[in-house]
GROMACS .gro file of C-alpha atoms in nm:
model
  194
    1UNK     CA    1  -0.352   0.509  -2.202
    2UNK     CA    2  -0.264   0.424  -1.840
    3UNK     CA    3  -0.538   0.337  -1.592
    4UNK     CA    4  -0.476   0.321  -1.218
    5UNK     CA    5  -0.706   0.064  -1.056
    6UNK     CA    6  -0.722   0.264  -0.736
    7UNK     CA    7  -0.871   0.579  -0.591
    8UNK     CA    8  -0.593   0.607  -0.330
    9UNK     CA    9  -0.494   0.973  -0.312
   10UNK     CA   10  -0.139   0.872  -0.214
   11UNK     CA   11  -0.091   0.648  -0.519
   12UNK     CA   12  -0.246   0.911  -0.744
   13UNK     CA   13  -0.015   1.179  -0.603
   14UNK     CA   14   0.292   0.961  -0.657
   15UNK     CA   15   0.208   0.905  -1.023
   16UNK     CA   16   0.107   1.267  -1.079
   17UNK     CA   17   0.424   1.399  -0.913
   18UNK     CA   18   0.631   1.164  -1.133
   19UNK     CA   19   0.468   1.311  -1.445
   20UNK     CA   20   0.269   0.997  -1.533
   21UNK     CA   21  -0.061   1.073  -1.708
   22UNK     CA   22  -0.336   0.831  -1.603
   23UNK     CA   23  -0.702   0.787  -1.527
   24UNK     CA   24  -0.804   0.654  -1.185
   25UNK     CA   25  -1.082   0.394  -1.169
   26UNK     CA   26  -1.219   0.235  -0.853
   27UNK     CA   27  -1.188  -0.144  -0.875
   28UNK     CA   28  -1.491  -0.353  -0.781
   29UNK     CA   29  -1.295  -0.590  -0.554
   30UNK     CA   30  -1.403  -0.694  -0.206
   31UNK     CA   31  -1.066  -0.717  -0.033
   32UNK     CA   32  -1.208  -0.843   0.297
   33UNK     CA   33  -1.393  -1.124   0.121
   34UNK     CA   34  -1.085  -1.230  -0.077
   35UNK     CA   35  -0.877  -1.235   0.242
   36UNK     CA   36  -1.145  -1.437   0.422
   37UNK     CA   37  -1.164  -1.686   0.134
   38UNK     CA   38  -0.784  -1.733   0.132
   39UNK     CA   39  -0.671  -1.779   0.494
   40UNK     CA   40  -0.347  -1.951   0.386
   41UNK     CA   41  -0.221  -1.638   0.208
   42UNK     CA   42   0.099  -1.493   0.350
   43UNK     CA   43   0.115  -1.112   0.370
   44UNK     CA   44   0.317  -1.113   0.045
   45UNK     CA   45   0.053  -1.335  -0.119
   46UNK     CA   46  -0.221  -1.099  -0.003
   47UNK     CA   47  -0.044  -0.791  -0.138
   48UNK     CA   48   0.023  -0.948  -0.479
   49UNK     CA   49  -0.311  -1.126  -0.518
   50UNK     CA   50  -0.515  -0.820  -0.422
   51UNK     CA   51  -0.312  -0.603  -0.662
   52UNK     CA   52  -0.372  -0.862  -0.935
   53UNK     CA   53  -0.746  -0.882  -0.861
   54UNK     CA   54  -0.780  -0.503  -0.886
   55UNK     CA   55  -0.581  -0.481  -1.209
   56UNK     CA   56  -0.772  -0.769  -1.372
   57UNK     CA   57  -1.115  -0.640  -1.272
   58UNK     CA   58  -1.048  -0.294  -1.411
   59UNK     CA   59  -0.865  -0.434  -1.715
   60UNK     CA   60  -1.172  -0.629  -1.820
   61UNK     CA   61  -1.373  -0.304  -1.813
   62UNK     CA   62  -1.103  -0.087  -1.980
   63UNK     CA   63  -0.978  -0.301  -2.266
   64UNK     CA   64  -0.775  -0.025  -2.434
   65UNK     CA   65  -0.561   0.072  -2.138
   66UNK     CA   66  -0.261  -0.056  -1.954
   67UNK     CA   67  -0.398  -0.105  -1.602
   68UNK     CA   68  -0.195  -0.073  -1.283
   69UNK     CA   69  -0.324  -0.254  -0.976
   70UNK     CA   70  -0.154  -0.203  -0.641
   71UNK     CA   71  -0.195  -0.318  -0.285
   72UNK     CA   72  -0.007  -0.314   0.043
   73UNK     CA   73   0.002  -0.549   0.340
   74UNK     CA   74   0.150  -0.506   0.685
   75UNK     CA   75   0.315  -0.815   0.826
   76UNK     CA   76   0.372  -0.845   1.200
   77UNK     CA   77   0.394  -1.157   1.417
   78UNK     CA   78   0.330  -1.377   1.111
   79UNK     CA   79  -0.009  -1.210   1.051
   80UNK     CA   80  -0.162  -0.974   0.798
   81UNK     CA   81  -0.274  -0.650   0.961
   82UNK     CA   82  -0.548  -0.453   0.788
   83UNK     CA   83  -0.654  -0.091   0.811
   84UNK     CA   84  -0.792  -0.023   1.161
   85UNK     CA   85  -1.170   0.007   1.164
   86UNK     CA   86  -1.175   0.296   1.414
   87UNK     CA   87  -0.949   0.505   1.637
   88UNK     CA   88  -0.955   0.249   1.919
   89UNK     CA   89  -0.840  -0.023   1.677
   90UNK     CA   90  -0.565   0.214   1.558
   91UNK     CA   91  -0.460   0.268   1.921
   92UNK     CA   92  -0.442  -0.108   1.982
   93UNK     CA   93  -0.248  -0.168   1.660
   94UNK     CA   94   0.006   0.103   1.737
   95UNK     CA   95   0.050  -0.028   2.093
   96UNK     CA   96   0.130  -0.371   1.946
   97UNK     CA   97   0.376  -0.226   1.692
   98UNK     CA   98   0.564   0.018   1.916
   99UNK     CA   99   0.918  -0.079   2.005
  100UNK     CA  100   0.920  -0.352   1.738
  101UNK     CA  101   0.989  -0.401   1.368
  102UNK     CA  102   0.717  -0.480   1.116
  103UNK     CA  103   0.723  -0.523   0.740
  104UNK     CA  104   0.533  -0.330   0.476
  105UNK     CA  105   0.484  -0.524   0.153
  106UNK     CA  106   0.373  -0.339  -0.161
  107UNK     CA  107   0.285  -0.503  -0.489
  108UNK     CA  108   0.198  -0.374  -0.834
  109UNK     CA  109   0.053  -0.571  -1.125
  110UNK     CA  110   0.007  -0.441  -1.479
  111UNK     CA  111  -0.251  -0.588  -1.715
  112UNK     CA  112  -0.388  -0.520  -2.060
  113UNK     CA  113  -0.704  -0.673  -2.205
  114UNK     CA  114  -0.734  -0.907  -1.907
  115UNK     CA  115  -0.380  -1.046  -1.942
  116UNK     CA  116  -0.108  -0.999  -1.683
  117UNK     CA  117   0.201  -0.832  -1.829
  118UNK     CA  118   0.416  -0.759  -1.525
  119UNK     CA  119   0.426  -0.786  -1.147
  120UNK     CA  120   0.650  -0.690  -0.857
  121UNK     CA  121   0.648  -0.719  -0.480
  122UNK     CA  122   0.878  -0.505  -0.264
  123UNK     CA  123   0.944  -0.509   0.111
  124UNK     CA  124   1.037  -0.245   0.369
  125UNK     CA  125   1.129  -0.298   0.733
  126UNK     CA  126   0.978  -0.042   0.971
  127UNK     CA  127   1.109  -0.009   1.328
  128UNK     CA  128   0.889   0.194   1.561
  129UNK     CA  129   1.032   0.370   1.860
  130UNK     CA  130   0.902   0.281   2.206
  131UNK     CA  131   0.679   0.587   2.245
  132UNK     CA  132   0.472   0.661   2.555
  133UNK     CA  133   0.096   0.621   2.594
  134UNK     CA  134   0.079   1.001   2.628
  135UNK     CA  135   0.251   1.046   2.292
  136UNK     CA  136   0.016   0.786   2.138
  137UNK     CA  137  -0.292   0.971   2.268
  138UNK     CA  138  -0.161   1.303   2.132
  139UNK     CA  139  -0.072   1.144   1.796
  140UNK     CA  140  -0.420   0.992   1.755
  141UNK     CA  141  -0.585   1.318   1.856
  142UNK     CA  142  -0.384   1.518   1.601
  143UNK     CA  143  -0.394   1.256   1.324
  144UNK     CA  144  -0.766   1.183   1.362
  145UNK     CA  145  -0.939   0.981   1.088
  146UNK     CA  146  -0.612   0.955   0.892
  147UNK     CA  147  -0.515   0.690   1.148
  148UNK     CA  148  -0.771   0.454   0.990
  149UNK     CA  149  -0.672   0.524   0.629
  150UNK     CA  150  -0.369   0.295   0.605
  151UNK     CA  151  -0.264  -0.052   0.716
  152UNK     CA  152  -0.025   0.073   0.984
  153UNK     CA  153  -0.245   0.351   1.127
  154UNK     CA  154   0.017   0.599   1.003
  155UNK     CA  155   0.131   0.793   0.698
  156UNK     CA  156   0.510   0.816   0.692
  157UNK     CA  157   0.492   1.131   0.478
  158UNK     CA  158   0.312   1.312   0.761
  159UNK     CA  159   0.282   1.299   1.138
  160UNK     CA  160   0.344   0.923   1.129
  161UNK     CA  161   0.715   0.988   1.076
  162UNK     CA  162   0.736   1.065   1.449
  163UNK     CA  163   0.654   0.702   1.530
  164UNK     CA  164   0.976   0.560   1.384
  165UNK     CA  165   1.340   0.525   1.477
  166UNK     CA  166   1.457   0.327   1.173
  167UNK     CA  167   1.339   0.237   0.823
  168UNK     CA  168   1.502  -0.002   0.579
  169UNK     CA  169   1.344   0.008   0.235
  170UNK     CA  170   1.230   0.216  -0.057
  171UNK     CA  171   1.023   0.524   0.027
  172UNK     CA  172   0.770   0.460  -0.251
  173UNK     CA  173   0.722   0.100  -0.136
  174UNK     CA  174   0.640   0.236   0.210
  175UNK     CA  175   0.380   0.468   0.056
  176UNK     CA  176   0.216   0.172  -0.121
  177UNK     CA  177   0.345   0.166  -0.479
  178UNK     CA  178   0.687   0.041  -0.602
  179UNK     CA  179   0.716   0.347  -0.825
  180UNK     CA  180   1.069   0.320  -0.969
  181UNK     CA  181   1.038  -0.038  -1.102
  182UNK     CA  182   0.687   0.046  -1.224
  183UNK     CA  183   0.813   0.342  -1.427
  184UNK     CA  184   1.089   0.125  -1.573
  185UNK     CA  185   0.824  -0.121  -1.690
  186UNK     CA  186   0.606   0.159  -1.829
  187UNK     CA  187   0.906   0.281  -2.034
  188UNK     CA  188   0.958  -0.069  -2.180
  189UNK     CA  189   0.590  -0.067  -2.283
  190UNK     CA  190   0.625   0.270  -2.454
  191UNK     CA  191   0.393   0.436  -2.202
  192UNK     CA  192   0.666   0.675  -2.081
  193UNK     CA  193   0.947   0.843  -2.271
  194UNK     CA  194   1.284   0.672  -2.261
   0.00000   0.00000   0.00000
């Protein structure tokens, strides 16, 4: 049995579309508190440690399943950027990111019975075009609350694709789950057909 320690609709869709059967469970992890308690974490540390915390917490409650924890961090100007709290925060974040390159870092950790079995961290470089304030206003108006649902204030699979001029990295990593290496691991564990 596979358990996804996440209620992210994007991560669930990726697994479902790939034919992976799983149960989604919300992890009881306070991400903001863990970040506040660990100010020395790099963005890669944050991504991996939060994925691990989610997988471990759910693993201890679901002892029969192989648990997948995942997390994503946005790194820009040597800082971790979180999901914007509101539309104005999204506007400010996108103004900072436009015309520059930032990094999305996605991690996955698999556990069983409270023991870590596997982990991975993958990186993607995202170069935003230098869009106008008028375009930004129109984007936020059309995108609405979705602008606060992800670390970059965008979803590449939707309207957010219009923000970019170049991307270097794996599509699934950008969406928040290193899917191909994860499925390879699940096959080695006998959770998927070889």
